[in-house]
CSV table of C-alpha atoms in Angstrom, one decimal:
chain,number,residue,atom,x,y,z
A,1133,UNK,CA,-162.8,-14.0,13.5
A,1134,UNK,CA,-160.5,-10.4,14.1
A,1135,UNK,CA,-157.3,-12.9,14.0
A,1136,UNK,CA,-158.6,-14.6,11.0
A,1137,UNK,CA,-159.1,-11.7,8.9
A,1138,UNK,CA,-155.8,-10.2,10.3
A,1139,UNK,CA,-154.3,-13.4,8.7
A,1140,UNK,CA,-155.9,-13.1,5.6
A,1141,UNK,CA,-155.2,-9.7,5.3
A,1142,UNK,CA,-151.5,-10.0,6.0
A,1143,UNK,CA,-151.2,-13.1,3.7
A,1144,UNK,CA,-152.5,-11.2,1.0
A,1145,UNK,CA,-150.1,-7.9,1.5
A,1146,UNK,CA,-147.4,-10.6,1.5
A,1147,UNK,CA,-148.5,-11.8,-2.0
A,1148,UNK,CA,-149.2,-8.4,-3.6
A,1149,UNK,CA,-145.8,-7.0,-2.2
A,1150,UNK,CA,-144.0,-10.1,-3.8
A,1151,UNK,CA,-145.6,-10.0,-6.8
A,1152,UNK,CA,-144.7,-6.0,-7.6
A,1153,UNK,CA,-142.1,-5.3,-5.5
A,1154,UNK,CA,-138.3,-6.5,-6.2
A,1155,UNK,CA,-136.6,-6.1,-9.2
A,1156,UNK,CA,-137.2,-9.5,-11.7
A,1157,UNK,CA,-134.7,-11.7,-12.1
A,1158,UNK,CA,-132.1,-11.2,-14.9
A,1159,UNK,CA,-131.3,-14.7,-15.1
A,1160,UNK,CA,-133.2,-18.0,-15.3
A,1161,UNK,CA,-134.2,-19.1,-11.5
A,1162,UNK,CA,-136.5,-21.8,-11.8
A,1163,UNK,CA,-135.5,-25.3,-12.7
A,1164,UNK,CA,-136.1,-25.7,-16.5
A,1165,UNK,CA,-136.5,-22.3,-16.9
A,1166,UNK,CA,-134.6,-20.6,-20.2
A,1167,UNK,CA,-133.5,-17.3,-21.5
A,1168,UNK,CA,-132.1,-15.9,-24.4
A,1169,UNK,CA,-129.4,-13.1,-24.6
A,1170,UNK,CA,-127.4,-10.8,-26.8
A,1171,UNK,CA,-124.1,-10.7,-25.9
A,1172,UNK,CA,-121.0,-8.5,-26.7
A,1173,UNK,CA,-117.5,-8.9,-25.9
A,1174,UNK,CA,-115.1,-6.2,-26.6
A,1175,UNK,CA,-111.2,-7.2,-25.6
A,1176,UNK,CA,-109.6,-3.8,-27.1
A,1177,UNK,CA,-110.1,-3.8,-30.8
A,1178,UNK,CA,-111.0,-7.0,-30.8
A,1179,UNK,CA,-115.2,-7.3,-30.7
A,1180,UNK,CA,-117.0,-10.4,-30.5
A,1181,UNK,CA,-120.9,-10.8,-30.9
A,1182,UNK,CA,-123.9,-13.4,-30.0
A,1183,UNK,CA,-126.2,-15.4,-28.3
A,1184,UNK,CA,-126.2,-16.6,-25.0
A,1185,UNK,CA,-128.7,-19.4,-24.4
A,1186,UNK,CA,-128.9,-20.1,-20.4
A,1187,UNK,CA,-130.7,-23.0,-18.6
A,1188,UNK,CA,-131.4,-23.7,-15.1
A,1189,UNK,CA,-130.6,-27.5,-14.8
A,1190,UNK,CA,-130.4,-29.3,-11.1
A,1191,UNK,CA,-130.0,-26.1,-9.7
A,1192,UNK,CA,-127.3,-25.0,-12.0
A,1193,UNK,CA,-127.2,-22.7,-14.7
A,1194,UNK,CA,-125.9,-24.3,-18.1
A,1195,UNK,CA,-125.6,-21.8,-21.0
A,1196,UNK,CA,-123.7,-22.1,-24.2
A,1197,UNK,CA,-122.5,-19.2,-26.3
A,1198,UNK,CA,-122.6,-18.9,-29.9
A,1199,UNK,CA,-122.8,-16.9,-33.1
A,1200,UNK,CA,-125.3,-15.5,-34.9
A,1201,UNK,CA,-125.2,-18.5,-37.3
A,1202,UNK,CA,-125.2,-21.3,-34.4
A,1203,UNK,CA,-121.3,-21.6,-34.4
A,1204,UNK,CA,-120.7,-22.4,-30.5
A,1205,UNK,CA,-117.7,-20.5,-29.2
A,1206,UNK,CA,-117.8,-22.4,-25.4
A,1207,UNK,CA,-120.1,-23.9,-23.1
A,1208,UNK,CA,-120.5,-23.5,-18.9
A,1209,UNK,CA,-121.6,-24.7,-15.9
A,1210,UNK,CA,-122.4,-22.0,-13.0
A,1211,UNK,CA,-123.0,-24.0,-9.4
A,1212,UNK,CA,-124.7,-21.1,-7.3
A,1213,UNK,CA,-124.0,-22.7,-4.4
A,1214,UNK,CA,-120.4,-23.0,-4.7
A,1215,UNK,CA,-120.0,-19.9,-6.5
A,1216,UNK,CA,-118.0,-21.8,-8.9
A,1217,UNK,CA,-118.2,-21.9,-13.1
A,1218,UNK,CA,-116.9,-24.5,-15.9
A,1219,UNK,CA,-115.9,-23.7,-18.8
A,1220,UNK,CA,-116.1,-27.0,-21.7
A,1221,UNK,CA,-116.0,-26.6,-25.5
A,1222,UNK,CA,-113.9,-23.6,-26.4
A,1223,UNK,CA,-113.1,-22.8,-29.6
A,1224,UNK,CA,-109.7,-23.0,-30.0
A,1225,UNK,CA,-108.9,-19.6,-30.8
A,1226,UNK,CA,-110.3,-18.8,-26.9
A,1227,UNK,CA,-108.7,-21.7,-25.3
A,1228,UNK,CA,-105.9,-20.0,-24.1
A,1229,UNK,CA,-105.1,-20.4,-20.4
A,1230,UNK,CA,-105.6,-16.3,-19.4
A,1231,UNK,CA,-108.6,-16.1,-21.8
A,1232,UNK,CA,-110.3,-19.2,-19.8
A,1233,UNK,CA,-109.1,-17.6,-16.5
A,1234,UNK,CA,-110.5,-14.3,-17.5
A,1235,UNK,CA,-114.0,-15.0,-18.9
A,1236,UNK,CA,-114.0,-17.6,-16.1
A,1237,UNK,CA,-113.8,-14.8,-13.2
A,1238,UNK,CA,-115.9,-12.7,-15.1
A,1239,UNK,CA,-119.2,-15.1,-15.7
A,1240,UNK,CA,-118.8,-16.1,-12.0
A,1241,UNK,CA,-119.0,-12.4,-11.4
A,1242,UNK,CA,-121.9,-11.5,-13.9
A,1243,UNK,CA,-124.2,-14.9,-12.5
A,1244,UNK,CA,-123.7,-14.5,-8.9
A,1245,UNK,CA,-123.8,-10.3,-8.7
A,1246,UNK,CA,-125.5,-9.7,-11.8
A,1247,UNK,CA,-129.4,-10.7,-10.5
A,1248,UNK,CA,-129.9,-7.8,-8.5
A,1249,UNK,CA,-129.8,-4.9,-10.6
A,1250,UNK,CA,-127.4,-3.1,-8.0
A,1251,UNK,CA,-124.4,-1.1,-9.5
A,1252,UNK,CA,-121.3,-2.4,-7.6
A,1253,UNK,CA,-116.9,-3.1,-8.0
A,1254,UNK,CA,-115.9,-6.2,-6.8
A,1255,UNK,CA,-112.1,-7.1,-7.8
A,1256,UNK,CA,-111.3,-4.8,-10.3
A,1257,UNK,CA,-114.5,-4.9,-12.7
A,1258,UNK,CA,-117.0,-2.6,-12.8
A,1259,UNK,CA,-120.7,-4.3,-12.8
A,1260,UNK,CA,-123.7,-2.6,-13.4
A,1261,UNK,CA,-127.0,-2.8,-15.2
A,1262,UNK,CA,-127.5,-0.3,-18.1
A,1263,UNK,CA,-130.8,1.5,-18.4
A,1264,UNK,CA,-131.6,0.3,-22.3
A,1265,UNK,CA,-131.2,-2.5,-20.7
A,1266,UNK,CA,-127.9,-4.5,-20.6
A,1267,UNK,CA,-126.2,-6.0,-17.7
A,1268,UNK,CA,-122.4,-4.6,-18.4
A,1269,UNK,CA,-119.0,-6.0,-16.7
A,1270,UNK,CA,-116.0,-3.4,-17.1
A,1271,UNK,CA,-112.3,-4.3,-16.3
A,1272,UNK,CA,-111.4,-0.8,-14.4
A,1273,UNK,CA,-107.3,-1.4,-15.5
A,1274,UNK,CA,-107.8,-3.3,-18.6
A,1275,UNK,CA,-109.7,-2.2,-21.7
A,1276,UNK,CA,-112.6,-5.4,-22.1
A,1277,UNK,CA,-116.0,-5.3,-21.1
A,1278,UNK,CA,-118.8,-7.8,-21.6
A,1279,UNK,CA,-122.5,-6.9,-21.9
A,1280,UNK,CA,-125.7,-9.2,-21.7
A,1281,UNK,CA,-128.9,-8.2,-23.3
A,1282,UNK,CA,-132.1,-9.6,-22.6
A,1283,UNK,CA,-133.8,-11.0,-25.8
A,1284,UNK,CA,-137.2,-10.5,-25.5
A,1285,UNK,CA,-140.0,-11.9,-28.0
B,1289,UNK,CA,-156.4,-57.9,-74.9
B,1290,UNK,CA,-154.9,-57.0,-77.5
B,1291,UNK,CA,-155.8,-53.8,-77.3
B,1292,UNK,CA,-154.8,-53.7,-73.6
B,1293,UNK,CA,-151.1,-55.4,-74.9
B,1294,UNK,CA,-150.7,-52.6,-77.6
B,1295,UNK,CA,-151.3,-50.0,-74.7
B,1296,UNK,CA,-149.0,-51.6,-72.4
B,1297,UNK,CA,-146.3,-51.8,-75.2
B,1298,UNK,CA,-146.9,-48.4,-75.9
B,1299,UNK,CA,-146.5,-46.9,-72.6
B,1300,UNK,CA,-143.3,-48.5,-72.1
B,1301,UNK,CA,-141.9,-47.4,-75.3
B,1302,UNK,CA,-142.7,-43.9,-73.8
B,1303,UNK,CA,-142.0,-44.7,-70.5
B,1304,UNK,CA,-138.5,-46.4,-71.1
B,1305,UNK,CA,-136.7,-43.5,-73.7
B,1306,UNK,CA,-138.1,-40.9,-70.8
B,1307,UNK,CA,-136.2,-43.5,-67.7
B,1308,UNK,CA,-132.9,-43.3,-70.5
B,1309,UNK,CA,-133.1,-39.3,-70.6
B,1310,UNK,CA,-132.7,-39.3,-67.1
B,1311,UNK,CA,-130.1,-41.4,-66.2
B,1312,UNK,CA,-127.8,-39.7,-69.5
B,1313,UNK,CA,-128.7,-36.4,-67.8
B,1314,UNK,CA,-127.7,-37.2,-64.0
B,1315,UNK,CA,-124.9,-34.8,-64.1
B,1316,UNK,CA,-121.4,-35.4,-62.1
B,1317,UNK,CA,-120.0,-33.9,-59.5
B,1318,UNK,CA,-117.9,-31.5,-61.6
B,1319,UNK,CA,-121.1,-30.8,-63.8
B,1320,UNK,CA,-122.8,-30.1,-60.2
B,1321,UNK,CA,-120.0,-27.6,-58.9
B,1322,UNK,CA,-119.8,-25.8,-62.1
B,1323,UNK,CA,-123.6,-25.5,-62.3
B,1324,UNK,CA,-123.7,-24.7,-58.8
B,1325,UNK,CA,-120.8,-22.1,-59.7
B,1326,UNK,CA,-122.6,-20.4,-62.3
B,1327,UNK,CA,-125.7,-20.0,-60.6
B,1328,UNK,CA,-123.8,-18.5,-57.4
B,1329,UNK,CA,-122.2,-15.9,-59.7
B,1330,UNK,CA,-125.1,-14.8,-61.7
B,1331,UNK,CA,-127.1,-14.8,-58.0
B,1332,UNK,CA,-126.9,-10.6,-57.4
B,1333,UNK,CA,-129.6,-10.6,-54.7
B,1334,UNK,CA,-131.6,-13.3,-52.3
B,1335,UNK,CA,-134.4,-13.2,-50.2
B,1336,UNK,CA,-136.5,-15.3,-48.3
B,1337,UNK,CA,-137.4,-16.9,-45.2
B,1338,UNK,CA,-135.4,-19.3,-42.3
B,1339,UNK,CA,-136.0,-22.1,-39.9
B,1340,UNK,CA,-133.1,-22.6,-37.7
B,1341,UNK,CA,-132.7,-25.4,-35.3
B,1342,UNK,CA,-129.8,-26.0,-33.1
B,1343,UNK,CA,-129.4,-28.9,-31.0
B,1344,UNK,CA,-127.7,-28.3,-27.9
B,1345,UNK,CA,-127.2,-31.3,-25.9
B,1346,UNK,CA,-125.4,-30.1,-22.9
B,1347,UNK,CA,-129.1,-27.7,-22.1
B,1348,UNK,CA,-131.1,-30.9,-23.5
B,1349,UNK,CA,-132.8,-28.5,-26.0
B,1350,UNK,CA,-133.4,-28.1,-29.6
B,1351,UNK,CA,-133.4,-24.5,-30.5
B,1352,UNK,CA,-135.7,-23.3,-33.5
B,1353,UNK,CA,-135.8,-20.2,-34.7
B,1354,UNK,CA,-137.1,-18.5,-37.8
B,1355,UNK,CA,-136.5,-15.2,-39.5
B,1356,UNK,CA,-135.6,-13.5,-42.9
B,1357,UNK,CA,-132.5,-13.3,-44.8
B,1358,UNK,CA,-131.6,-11.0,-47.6
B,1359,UNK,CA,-128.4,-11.1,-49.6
B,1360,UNK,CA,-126.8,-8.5,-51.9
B,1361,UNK,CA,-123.7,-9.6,-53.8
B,1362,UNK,CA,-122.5,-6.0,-54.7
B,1363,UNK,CA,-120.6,-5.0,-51.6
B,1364,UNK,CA,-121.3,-8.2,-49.6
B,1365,UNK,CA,-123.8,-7.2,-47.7
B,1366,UNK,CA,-126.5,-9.6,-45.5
B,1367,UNK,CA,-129.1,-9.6,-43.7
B,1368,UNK,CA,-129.7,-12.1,-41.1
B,1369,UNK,CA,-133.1,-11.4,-38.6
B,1370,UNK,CA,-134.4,-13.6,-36.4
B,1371,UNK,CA,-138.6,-13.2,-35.9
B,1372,UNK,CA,-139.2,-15.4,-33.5
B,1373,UNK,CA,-138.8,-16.2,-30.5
B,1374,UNK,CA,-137.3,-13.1,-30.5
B,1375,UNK,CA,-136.8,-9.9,-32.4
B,1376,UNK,CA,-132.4,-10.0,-33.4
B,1377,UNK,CA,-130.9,-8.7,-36.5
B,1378,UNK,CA,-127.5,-9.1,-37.5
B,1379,UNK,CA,-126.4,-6.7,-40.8
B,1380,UNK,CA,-123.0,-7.5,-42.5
B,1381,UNK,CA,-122.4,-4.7,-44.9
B,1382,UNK,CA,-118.7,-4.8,-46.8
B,1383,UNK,CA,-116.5,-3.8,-43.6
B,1384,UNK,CA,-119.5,-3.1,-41.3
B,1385,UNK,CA,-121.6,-5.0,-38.8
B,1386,UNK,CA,-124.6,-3.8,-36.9
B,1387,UNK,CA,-126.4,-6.1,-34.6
B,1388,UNK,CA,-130.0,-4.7,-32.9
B,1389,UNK,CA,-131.9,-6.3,-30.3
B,1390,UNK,CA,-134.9,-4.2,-29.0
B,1391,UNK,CA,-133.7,-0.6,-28.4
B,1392,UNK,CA,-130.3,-1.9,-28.4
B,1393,UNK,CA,-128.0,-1.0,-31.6
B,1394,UNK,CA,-124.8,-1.9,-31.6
B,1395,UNK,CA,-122.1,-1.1,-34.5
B,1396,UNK,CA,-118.8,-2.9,-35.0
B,1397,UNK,CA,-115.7,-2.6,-37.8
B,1398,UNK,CA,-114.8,-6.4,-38.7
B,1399,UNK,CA,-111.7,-4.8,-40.5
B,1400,UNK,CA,-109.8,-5.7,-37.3
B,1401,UNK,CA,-111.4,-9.1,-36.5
B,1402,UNK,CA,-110.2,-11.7,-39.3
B,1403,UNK,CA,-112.1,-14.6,-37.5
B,1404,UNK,CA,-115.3,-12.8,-37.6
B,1405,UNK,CA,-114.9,-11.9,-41.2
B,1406,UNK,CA,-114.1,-15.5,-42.4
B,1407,UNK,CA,-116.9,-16.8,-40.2
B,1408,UNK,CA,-119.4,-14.1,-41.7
B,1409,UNK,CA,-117.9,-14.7,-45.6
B,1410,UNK,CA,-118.2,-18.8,-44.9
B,1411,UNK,CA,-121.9,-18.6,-44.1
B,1412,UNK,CA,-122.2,-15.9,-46.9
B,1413,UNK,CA,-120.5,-18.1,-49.3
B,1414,UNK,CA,-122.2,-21.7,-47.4
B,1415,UNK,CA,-126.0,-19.4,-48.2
B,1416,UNK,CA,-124.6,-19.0,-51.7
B,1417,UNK,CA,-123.2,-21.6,-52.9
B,1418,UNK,CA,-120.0,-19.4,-54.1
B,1419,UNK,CA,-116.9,-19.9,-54.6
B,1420,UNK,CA,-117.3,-23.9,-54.3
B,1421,UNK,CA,-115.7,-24.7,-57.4
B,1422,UNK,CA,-112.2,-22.7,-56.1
B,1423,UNK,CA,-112.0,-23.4,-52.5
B,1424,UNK,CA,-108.8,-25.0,-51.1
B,1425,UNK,CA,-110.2,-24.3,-47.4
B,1426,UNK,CA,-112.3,-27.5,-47.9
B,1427,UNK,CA,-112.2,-31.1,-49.3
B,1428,UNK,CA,-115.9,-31.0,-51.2
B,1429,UNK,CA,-118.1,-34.2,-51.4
B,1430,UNK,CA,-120.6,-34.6,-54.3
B,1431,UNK,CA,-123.8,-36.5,-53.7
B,1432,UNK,CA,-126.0,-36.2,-56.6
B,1433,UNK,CA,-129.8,-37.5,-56.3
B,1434,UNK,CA,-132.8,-36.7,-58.1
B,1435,UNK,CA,-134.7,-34.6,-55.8
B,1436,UNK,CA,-131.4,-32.5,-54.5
B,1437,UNK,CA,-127.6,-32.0,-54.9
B,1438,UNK,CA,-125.8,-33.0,-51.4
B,1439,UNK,CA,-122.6,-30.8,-51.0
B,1440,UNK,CA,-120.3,-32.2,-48.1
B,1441,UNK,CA,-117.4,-29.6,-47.3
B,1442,UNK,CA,-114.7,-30.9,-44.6
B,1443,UNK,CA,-112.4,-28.1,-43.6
B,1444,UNK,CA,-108.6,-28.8,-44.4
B,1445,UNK,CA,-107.5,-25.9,-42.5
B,1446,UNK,CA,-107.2,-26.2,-38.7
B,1447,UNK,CA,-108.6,-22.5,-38.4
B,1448,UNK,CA,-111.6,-23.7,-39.5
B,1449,UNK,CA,-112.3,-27.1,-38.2
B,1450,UNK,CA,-112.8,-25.6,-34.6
B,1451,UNK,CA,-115.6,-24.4,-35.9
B,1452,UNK,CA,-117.4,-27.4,-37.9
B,1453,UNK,CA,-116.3,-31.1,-38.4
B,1454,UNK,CA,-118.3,-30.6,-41.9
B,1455,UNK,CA,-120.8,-28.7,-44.0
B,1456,UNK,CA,-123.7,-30.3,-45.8
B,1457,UNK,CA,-125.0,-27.7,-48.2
B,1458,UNK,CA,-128.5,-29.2,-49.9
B,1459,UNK,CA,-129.2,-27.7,-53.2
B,1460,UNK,CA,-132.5,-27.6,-55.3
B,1461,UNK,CA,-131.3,-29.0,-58.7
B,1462,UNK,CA,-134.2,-27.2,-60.8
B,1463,UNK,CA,-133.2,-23.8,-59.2
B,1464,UNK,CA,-129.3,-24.8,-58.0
B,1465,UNK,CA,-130.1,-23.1,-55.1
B,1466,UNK,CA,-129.2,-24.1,-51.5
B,1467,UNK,CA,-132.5,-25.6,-49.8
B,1468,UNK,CA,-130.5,-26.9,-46.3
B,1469,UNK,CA,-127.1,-25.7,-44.7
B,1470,UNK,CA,-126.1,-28.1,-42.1
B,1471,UNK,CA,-123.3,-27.1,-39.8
B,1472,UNK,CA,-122.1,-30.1,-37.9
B,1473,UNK,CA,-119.6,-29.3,-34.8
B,1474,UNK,CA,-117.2,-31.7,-33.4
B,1475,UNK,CA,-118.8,-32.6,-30.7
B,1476,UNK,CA,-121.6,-33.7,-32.4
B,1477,UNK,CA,-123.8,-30.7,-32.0
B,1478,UNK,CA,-125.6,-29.7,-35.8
B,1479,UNK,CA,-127.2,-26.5,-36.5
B,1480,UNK,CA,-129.7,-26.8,-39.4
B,1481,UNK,CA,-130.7,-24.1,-41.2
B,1482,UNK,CA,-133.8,-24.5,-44.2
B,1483,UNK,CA,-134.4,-21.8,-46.7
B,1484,UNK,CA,-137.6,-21.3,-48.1
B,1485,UNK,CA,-139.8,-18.4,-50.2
B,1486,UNK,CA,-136.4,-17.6,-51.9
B,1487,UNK,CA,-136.4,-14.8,-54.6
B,1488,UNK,CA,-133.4,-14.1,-56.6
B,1489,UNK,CA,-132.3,-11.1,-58.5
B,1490,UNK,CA,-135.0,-8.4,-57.2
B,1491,UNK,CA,-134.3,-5.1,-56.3
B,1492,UNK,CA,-133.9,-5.0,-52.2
B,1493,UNK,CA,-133.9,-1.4,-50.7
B,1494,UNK,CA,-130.9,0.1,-49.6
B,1495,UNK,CA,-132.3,0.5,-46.1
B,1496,UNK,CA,-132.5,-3.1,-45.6
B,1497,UNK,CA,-129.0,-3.2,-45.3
B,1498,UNK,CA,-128.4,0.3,-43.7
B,1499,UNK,CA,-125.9,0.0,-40.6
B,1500,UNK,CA,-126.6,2.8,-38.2
């Protein structure tokens, strides 16, 4: 009977300490699941705004980028498990071969690093998560930065 | 019967002058453009409510969202917020853009972004209905019906067909005003946006276009 209620007990810490503790995911993790985001680009003087709709599909996460009036400006493909992302549909005014190399490294940066929540530098770009709320890469040598904000209902 | 034959007679003799009228006022594709025209440049203000829907096949979803627009010809300035599912606003005013999501505010200057401009003036114009009758971005399609006035616009410059294959602008003949702005991409993809509740011509305060 002490070993059962030992086990209960501990089952239950187990599920209240999931449930608060841990910071909650920034990005979709369960299959299906969607999100919405605002996003900003700034490459110099050059600004870019959006929305960033991002879809976990057979474990991957599918997201499409577009204007405030539905105009798509690319598509992607982030495998988790690889590490790797896709980039398909660019407008041509992005599909240039450093623009797609750039925002490339940096997506693959922002999905795999970006859940935690924990400031960190990792290959030149500065990654953190801003306390009104955006997640916010910064090239350290090059003046461009990216932010993702959480659009909540 | 005779009575019933007289009444019959009667009600076509109405009936058929009425069917004539119509047909002899079906206007043409110029008449459209030029109506269209004149009701875009008389148009000083707009307000009124959105459904947006964008398909995205590659996420297997269809997107709707709704919000409010409002529209201020002097000093080109828009309003564009999305309600639900989530709280966004996007405020074009002349040189100006704010977008605000939650506490989040962020303010641009589109005087160094052509491609952002042109985007923000074509949906401008596409919510409008202006500058139709003088475009040489676009080769326009007339499709006149009795319930609504079909604008098609392909783009003929190569700037702007990486961003649609076509327009289709739907305009309310009684009011000329567009009803349905259908952006169709390349691949296939369409975002549909319906206006409804539209006012015209009231006075909108200043602070609905403030950019702070």
């Amino acid at each position: 009977m002490r070993e059962f209620l030992l086990s209960i007990s501990l089952l239950l810490w187990s599920v209240v300490a999931r449930a608060s503790g841990g910071p909650e995911s920034f990005f979709p993790k369960d299959e299906a699941q969607r999100a919405e985001y605002a996003v900003t680009m700034d490459f110099g003087r050059v600004h870019l705004s959006g929305i960033c709709v991002m879809k976990r599909i057979g474990g991957e996460l599918v997201g499409t980028l577009m204007n405030e009036f539905g105009v798509r400006a690319f598509d992607f493909r982030y495998d988790p498990h690889r590490g790797t992302l896709k980039l398909s549909n660019l407008l041509a005014l992005l599909d240039r071969w450093y623009i797609r190399k750039t925002l490339r490294r940096d997506l693959q940066l922002l999905l795999r690093y970006g859940d935690d929540g924990v400031p960190r530098t990792i290959r030149g770009r500065r990654l953190e998560r801003r306390t009104d709320g955006p997640l916010v890469l910064t090239h350290l040598r090059r003046d461009l930065k990216i932010g993702f904000s959480p659009l909540n209902p | 019967m005779k009575t019933t034959l007289i009444l019959i007679a009667a009600s076509l003799a109405v009936l058929l002058p009425a069917r004539n009228r119509i047909v002899a006022q079906t206007p043409t594709p110029a008449e459209v453009i030029a109506s269209i025209d004149r009701s875009a440049t008389a148009l000083r203000s707009l307000q009124g409510d959105f459904v947006q829907t964008k398909e995205l096949s590659l996420l297997q979803e269809r997107m709707v969202s709704r919000g409010v627009i409002y529209y201020r010809q002097a000093g080109g300035a828009l309003r564009w917020e999305y309600l639900t599912p989530y709280r966004y606003t996007f405020i074009l005013n002349g040189e100006r853009v704010m977008m605000r999501s939650g506490d989040r505010t962020d303010v641009i200057e589109t005087a160094e972004n052509r491609v952002f401009r042109e985007i923000a003036r074509l949906m401008m114009n596409s919510l409008t209905g202006r500058s139709l009758a003088t475009t040489s971005d676009f080769e326009v399609h007339v499709i006149v019906e009795p319930e609504r006035w079909v604008v098609e616009l392909t783009p003929r410059r190569r700037e702007m067909e990486q961003f649609f294959a076509r327009i289709r602008l739907s305009y309310d003949p009684s009011r000329q005003l567009v009803s349905r702005v259908e952006l169709i991409e390349r691949s296939g993809d369409r975002t549909t946006i319906e206006l409804k509740n539209l006012k015209t011509n009231q006075t909108i305060d200043e602070g609905v276009f403030a950019v702070d």
